[in-house]
mmCIF file of C-alpha atoms in Angstrom:
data_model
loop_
_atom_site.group_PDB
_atom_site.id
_atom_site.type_symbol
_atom_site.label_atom_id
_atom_site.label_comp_id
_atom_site.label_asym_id
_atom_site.label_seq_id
_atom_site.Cartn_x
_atom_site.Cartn_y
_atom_site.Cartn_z
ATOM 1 C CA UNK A 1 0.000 0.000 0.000
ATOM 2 C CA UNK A 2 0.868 3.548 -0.255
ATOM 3 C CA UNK A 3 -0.653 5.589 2.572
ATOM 4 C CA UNK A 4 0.276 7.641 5.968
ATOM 5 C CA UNK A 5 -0.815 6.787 9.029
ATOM 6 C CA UNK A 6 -0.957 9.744 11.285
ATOM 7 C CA UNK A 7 -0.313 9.075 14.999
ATOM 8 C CA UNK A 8 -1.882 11.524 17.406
ATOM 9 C CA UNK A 9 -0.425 10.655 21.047
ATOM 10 C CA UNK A 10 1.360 11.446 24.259
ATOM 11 C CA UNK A 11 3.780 10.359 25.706
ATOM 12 C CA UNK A 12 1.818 10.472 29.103
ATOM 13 C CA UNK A 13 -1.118 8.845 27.562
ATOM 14 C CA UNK A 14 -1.686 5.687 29.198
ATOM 15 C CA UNK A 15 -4.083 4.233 26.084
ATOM 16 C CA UNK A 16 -1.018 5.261 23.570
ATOM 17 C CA UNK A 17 0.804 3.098 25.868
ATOM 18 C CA UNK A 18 -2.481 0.781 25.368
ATOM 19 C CA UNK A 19 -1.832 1.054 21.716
ATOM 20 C CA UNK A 20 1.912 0.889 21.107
ATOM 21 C CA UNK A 21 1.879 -2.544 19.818
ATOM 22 C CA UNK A 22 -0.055 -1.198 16.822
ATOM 23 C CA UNK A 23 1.768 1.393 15.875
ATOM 24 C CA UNK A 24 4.515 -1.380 16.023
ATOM 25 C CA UNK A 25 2.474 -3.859 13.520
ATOM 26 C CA UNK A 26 2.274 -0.373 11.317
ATOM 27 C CA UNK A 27 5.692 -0.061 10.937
ATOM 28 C CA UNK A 28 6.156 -3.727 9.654
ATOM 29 C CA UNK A 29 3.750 -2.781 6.917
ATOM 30 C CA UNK A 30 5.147 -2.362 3.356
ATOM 31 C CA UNK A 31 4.560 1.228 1.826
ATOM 32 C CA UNK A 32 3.041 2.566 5.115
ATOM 33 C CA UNK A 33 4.691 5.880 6.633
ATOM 34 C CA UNK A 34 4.035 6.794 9.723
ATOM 35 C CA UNK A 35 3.551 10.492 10.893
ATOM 36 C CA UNK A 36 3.551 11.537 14.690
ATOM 37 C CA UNK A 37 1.860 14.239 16.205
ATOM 38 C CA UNK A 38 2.741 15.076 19.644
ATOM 39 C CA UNK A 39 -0.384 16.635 21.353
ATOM 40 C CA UNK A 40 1.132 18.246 24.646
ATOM 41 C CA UNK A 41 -1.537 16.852 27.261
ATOM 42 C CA UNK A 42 1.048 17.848 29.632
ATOM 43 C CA UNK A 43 2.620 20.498 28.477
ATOM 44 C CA UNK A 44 3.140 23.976 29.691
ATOM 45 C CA UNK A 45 0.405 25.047 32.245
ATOM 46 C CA UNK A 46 -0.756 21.781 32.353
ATOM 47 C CA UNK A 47 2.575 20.218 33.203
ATOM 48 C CA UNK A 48 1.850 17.358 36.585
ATOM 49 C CA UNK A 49 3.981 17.082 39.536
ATOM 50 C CA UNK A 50 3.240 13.510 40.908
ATOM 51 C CA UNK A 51 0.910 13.668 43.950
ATOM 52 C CA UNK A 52 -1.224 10.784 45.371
ATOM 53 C CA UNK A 53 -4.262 12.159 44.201
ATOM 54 C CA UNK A 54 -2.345 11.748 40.396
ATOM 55 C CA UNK A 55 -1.701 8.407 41.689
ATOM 56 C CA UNK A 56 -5.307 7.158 42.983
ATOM 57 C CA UNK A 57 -6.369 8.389 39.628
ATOM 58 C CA UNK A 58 -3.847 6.976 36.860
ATOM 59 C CA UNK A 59 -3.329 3.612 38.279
ATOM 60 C CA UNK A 60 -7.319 1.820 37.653
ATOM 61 C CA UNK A 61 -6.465 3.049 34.129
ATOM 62 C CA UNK A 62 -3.299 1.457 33.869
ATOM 63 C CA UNK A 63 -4.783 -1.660 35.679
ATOM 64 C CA UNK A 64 -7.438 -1.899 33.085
ATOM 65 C CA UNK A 65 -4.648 -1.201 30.307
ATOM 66 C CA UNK A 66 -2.285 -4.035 31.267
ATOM 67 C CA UNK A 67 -5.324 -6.355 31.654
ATOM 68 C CA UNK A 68 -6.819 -5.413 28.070
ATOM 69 C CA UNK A 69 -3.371 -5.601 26.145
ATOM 70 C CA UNK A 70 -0.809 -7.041 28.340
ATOM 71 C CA UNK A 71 1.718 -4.039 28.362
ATOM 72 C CA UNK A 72 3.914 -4.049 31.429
ATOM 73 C CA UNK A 73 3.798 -1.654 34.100
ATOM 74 C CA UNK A 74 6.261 -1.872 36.436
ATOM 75 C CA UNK A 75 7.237 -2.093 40.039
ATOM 76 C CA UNK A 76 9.405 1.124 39.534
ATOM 77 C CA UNK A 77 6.483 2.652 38.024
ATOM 78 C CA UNK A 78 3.777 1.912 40.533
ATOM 79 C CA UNK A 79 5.794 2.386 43.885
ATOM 80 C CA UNK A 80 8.581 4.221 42.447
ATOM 81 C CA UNK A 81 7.986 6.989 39.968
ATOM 82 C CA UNK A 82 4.128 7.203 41.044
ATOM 83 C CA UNK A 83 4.845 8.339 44.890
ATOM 84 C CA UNK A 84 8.018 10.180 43.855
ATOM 85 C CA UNK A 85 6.699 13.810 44.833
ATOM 86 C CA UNK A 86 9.688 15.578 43.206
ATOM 87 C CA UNK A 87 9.058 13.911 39.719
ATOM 88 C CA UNK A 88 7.036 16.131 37.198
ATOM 89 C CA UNK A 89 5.418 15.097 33.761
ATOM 90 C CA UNK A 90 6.178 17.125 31.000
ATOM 91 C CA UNK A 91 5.030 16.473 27.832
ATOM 92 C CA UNK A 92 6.995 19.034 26.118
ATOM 93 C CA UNK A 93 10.092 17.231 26.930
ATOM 94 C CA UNK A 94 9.979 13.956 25.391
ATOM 95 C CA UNK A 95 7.499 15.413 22.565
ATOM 96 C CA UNK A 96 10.865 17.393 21.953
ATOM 97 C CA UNK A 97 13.132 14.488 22.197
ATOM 98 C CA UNK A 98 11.078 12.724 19.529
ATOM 99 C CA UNK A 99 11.051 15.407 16.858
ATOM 100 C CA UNK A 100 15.118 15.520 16.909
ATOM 101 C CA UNK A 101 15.910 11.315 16.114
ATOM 102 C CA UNK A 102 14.825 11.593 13.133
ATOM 103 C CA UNK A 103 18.037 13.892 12.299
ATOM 104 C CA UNK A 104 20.131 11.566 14.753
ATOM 105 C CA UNK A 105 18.917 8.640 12.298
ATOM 106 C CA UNK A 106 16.935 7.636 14.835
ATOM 107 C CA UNK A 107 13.484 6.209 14.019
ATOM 108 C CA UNK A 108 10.874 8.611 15.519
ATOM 109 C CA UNK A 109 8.269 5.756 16.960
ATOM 110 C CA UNK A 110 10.949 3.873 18.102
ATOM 111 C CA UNK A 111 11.790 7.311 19.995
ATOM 112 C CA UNK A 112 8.197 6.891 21.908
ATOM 113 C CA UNK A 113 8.042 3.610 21.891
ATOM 114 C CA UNK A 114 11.669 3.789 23.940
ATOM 115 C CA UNK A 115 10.106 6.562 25.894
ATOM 116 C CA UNK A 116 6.629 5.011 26.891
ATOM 117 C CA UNK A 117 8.389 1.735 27.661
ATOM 118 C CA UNK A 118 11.194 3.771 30.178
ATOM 119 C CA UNK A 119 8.396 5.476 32.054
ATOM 120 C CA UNK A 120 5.831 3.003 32.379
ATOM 121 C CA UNK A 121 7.748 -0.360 32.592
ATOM 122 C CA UNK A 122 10.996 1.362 34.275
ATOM 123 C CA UNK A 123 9.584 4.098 36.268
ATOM 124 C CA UNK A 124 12.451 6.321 34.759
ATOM 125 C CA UNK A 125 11.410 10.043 34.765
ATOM 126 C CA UNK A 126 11.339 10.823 31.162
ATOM 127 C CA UNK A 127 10.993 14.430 31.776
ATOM 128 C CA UNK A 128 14.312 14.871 32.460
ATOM 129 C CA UNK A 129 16.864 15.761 29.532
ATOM 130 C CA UNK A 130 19.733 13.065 30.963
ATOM 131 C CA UNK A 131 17.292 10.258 30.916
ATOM 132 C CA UNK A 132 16.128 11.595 27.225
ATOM 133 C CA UNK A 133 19.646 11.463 26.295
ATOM 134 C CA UNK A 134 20.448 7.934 27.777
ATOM 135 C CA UNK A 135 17.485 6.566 25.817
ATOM 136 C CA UNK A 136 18.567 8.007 22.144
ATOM 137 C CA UNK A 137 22.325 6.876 22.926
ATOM 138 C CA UNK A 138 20.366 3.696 23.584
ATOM 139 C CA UNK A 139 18.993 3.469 20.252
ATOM 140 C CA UNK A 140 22.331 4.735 18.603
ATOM 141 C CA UNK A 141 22.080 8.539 18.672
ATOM 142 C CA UNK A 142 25.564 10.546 19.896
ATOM 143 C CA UNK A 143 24.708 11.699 22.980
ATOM 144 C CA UNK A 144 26.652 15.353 22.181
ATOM 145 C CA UNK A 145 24.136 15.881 18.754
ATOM 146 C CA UNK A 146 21.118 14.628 20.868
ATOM 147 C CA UNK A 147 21.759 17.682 23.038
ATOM 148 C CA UNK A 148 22.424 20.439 20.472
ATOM 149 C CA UNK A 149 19.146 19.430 18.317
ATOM 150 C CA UNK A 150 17.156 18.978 21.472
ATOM 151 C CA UNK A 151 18.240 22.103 22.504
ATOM 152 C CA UNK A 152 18.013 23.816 19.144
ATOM 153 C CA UNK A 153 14.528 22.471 18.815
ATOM 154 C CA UNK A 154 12.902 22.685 22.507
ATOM 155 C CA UNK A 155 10.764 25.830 22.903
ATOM 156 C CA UNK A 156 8.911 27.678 20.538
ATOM 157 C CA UNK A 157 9.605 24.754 17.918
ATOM 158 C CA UNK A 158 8.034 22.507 20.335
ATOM 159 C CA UNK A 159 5.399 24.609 21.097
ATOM 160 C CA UNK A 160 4.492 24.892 17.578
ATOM 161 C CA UNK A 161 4.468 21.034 16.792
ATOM 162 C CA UNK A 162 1.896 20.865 19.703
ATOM 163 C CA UNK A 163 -0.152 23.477 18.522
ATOM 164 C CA UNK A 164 0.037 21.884 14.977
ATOM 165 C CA UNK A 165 -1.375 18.570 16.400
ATOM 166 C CA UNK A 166 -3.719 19.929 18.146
ATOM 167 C CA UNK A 167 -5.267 21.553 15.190
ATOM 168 C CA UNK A 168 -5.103 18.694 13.213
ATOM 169 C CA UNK A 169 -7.027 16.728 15.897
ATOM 170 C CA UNK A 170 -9.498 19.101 15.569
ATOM 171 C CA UNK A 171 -9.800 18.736 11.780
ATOM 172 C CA UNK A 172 -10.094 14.890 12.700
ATOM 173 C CA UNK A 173 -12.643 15.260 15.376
ATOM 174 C CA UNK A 174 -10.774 13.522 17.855
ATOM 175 C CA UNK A 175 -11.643 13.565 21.407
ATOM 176 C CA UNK A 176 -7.978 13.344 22.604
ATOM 177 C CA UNK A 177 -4.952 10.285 22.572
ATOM 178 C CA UNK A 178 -4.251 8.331 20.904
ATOM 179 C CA UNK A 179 -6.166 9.455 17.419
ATOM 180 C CA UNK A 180 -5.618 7.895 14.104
ATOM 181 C CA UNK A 181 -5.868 8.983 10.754
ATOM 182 C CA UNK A 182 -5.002 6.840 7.660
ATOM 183 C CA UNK A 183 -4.416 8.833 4.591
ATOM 184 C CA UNK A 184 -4.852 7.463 0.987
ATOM 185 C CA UNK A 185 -4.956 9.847 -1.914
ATOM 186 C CA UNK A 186 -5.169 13.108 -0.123
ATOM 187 C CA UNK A 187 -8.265 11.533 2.128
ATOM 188 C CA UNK A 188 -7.886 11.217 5.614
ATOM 189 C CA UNK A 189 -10.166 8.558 7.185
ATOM 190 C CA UNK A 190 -9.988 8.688 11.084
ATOM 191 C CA UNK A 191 -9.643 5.552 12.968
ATOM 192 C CA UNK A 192 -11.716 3.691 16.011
ATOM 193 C CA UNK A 193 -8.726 1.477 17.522
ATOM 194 C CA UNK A 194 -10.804 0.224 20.417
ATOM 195 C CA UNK A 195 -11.829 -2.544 19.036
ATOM 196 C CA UNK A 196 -8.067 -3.584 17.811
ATOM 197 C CA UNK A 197 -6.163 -2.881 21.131
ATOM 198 C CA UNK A 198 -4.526 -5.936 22.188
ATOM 199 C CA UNK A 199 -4.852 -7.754 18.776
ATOM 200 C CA UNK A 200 -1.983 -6.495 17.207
ATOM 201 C CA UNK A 201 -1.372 -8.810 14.381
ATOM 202 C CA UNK A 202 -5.355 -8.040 13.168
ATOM 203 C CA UNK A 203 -4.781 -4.410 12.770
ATOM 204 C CA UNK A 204 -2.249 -5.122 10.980
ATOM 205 C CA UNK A 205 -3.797 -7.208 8.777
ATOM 206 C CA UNK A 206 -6.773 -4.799 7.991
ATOM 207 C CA UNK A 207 -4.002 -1.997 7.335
ATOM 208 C CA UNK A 208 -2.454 -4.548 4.537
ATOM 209 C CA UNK A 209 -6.144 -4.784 3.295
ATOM 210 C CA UNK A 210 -7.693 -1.560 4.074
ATOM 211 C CA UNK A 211 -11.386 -2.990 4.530
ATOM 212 C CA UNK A 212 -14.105 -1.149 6.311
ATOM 213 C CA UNK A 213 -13.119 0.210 9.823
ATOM 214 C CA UNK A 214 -15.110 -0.525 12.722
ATOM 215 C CA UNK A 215 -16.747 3.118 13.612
ATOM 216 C CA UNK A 216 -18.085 2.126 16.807
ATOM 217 C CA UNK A 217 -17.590 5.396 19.324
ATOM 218 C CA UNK A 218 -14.212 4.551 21.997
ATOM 219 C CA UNK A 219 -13.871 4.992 25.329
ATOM 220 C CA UNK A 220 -9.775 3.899 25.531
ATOM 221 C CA UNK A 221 -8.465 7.010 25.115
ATOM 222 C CA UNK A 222 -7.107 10.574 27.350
ATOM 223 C CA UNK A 223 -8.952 13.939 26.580
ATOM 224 C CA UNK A 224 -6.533 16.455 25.682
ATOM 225 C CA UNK A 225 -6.109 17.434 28.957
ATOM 226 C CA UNK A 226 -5.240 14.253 30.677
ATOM 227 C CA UNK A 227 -6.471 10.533 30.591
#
């Protein structure tokens, strides 16, 4: 096939977490690009610190998450990272470190995919820029470039990206992360992955064949402000 699949997330999203295997049967699919749109839930003013009440909140999500696809949360993650009151969530900050691999020759999902796995299986505190950088020399970047094109591209570059996403999740009539958006011929035909989450190898069968997608409404997914 010849189509992009554009990939609305964040990397605080627990259900883009939910839907990383996906995006990884995507990339094994001949012809299909794959476009990433970071949507800055936690961005700016609406950056998190980590308090129990963030806890109490994310974990039933997470719960249900692991149960539904069988993506690993960790120990570090539940009784580490989650009652670590000096750890903050960012989005800005990993959105950032994703837009520079692909000038490190770094594959951009693998980027998030890295990232997601780090915080949620790890507990690492992927806000921070050493962590950032220890996860791109991880998948081959030079630390020393990493920093000068995160640097070069973290601000109003950032900023912009998110802004960019968010409008085209409006165009899409997304409700928040993840949203997909297959595009074939200039069309753009948003996605319902609810019904594929956790069954990995038939999304990306239907991708290969492109049949009618299931448009039933989806609940497995954080509002633009948080999950």
């Amino acid at each position: 096939m010849s189509a992009t699949l554009h990939y609305i997330y964040d990397p605080y999203c627990g259900w883009c977490y939910a839907a990383a295997p996906l995006l990884s049967a995507a990339q094994a699919v001949n012809g299909l690009q794959i476009r990433l749109h970071g949507g800055g839930m936690m961005a700016g003013a609406r950056r998190t610190q980590v308090s129990p009440a963030l806890r109490d909140y994310v974990i039933p999500h997470d719960l249900r998450i692991a149960q539904l696809t069988g993506q690993v949360f960790g120990e570090n993650y539940f009784e580490g990272l989650l009652r670590d009151s000096s750890a903050v969530f960012d989005s800005a900050m990993p959105i950032t470190a994703i837009l520079t691999a692909p000038a490190l020759g770094v594959d951009a999902l693998n980027m998030l995919k890295a990232i997601q796995h780090a915080h949620y299986a790890e507990g690492q505190k992927v806000s921070e820029l050493g962590t950032l950088s220890a996860i791109a020399a991880q998948l081959g970047a030079e630390q020393a470039a990493f920093h000068t094109s995160w640097h070069s591209l973290s601000g109003s570059a950032t900023e912009q990206h998110i802004q960019d996403s968010r409008r085209l999740l409006t165009q899409l009539g997304g409700g928040g992360f993840p949203t997909l958006a297959l595009e074939q011929d200039g069309q753009l035909q948003r996605l319902d992955i609810s019904s594929w989450l956790g069954k990995a190898e038939a999304f990306q069968q239907w991708l290969k064949s492109h049949s009618a997608a299931p448009s039933a409404a989806s609940g497995a997914f954080c509002s633009i402000d948080g999950c």
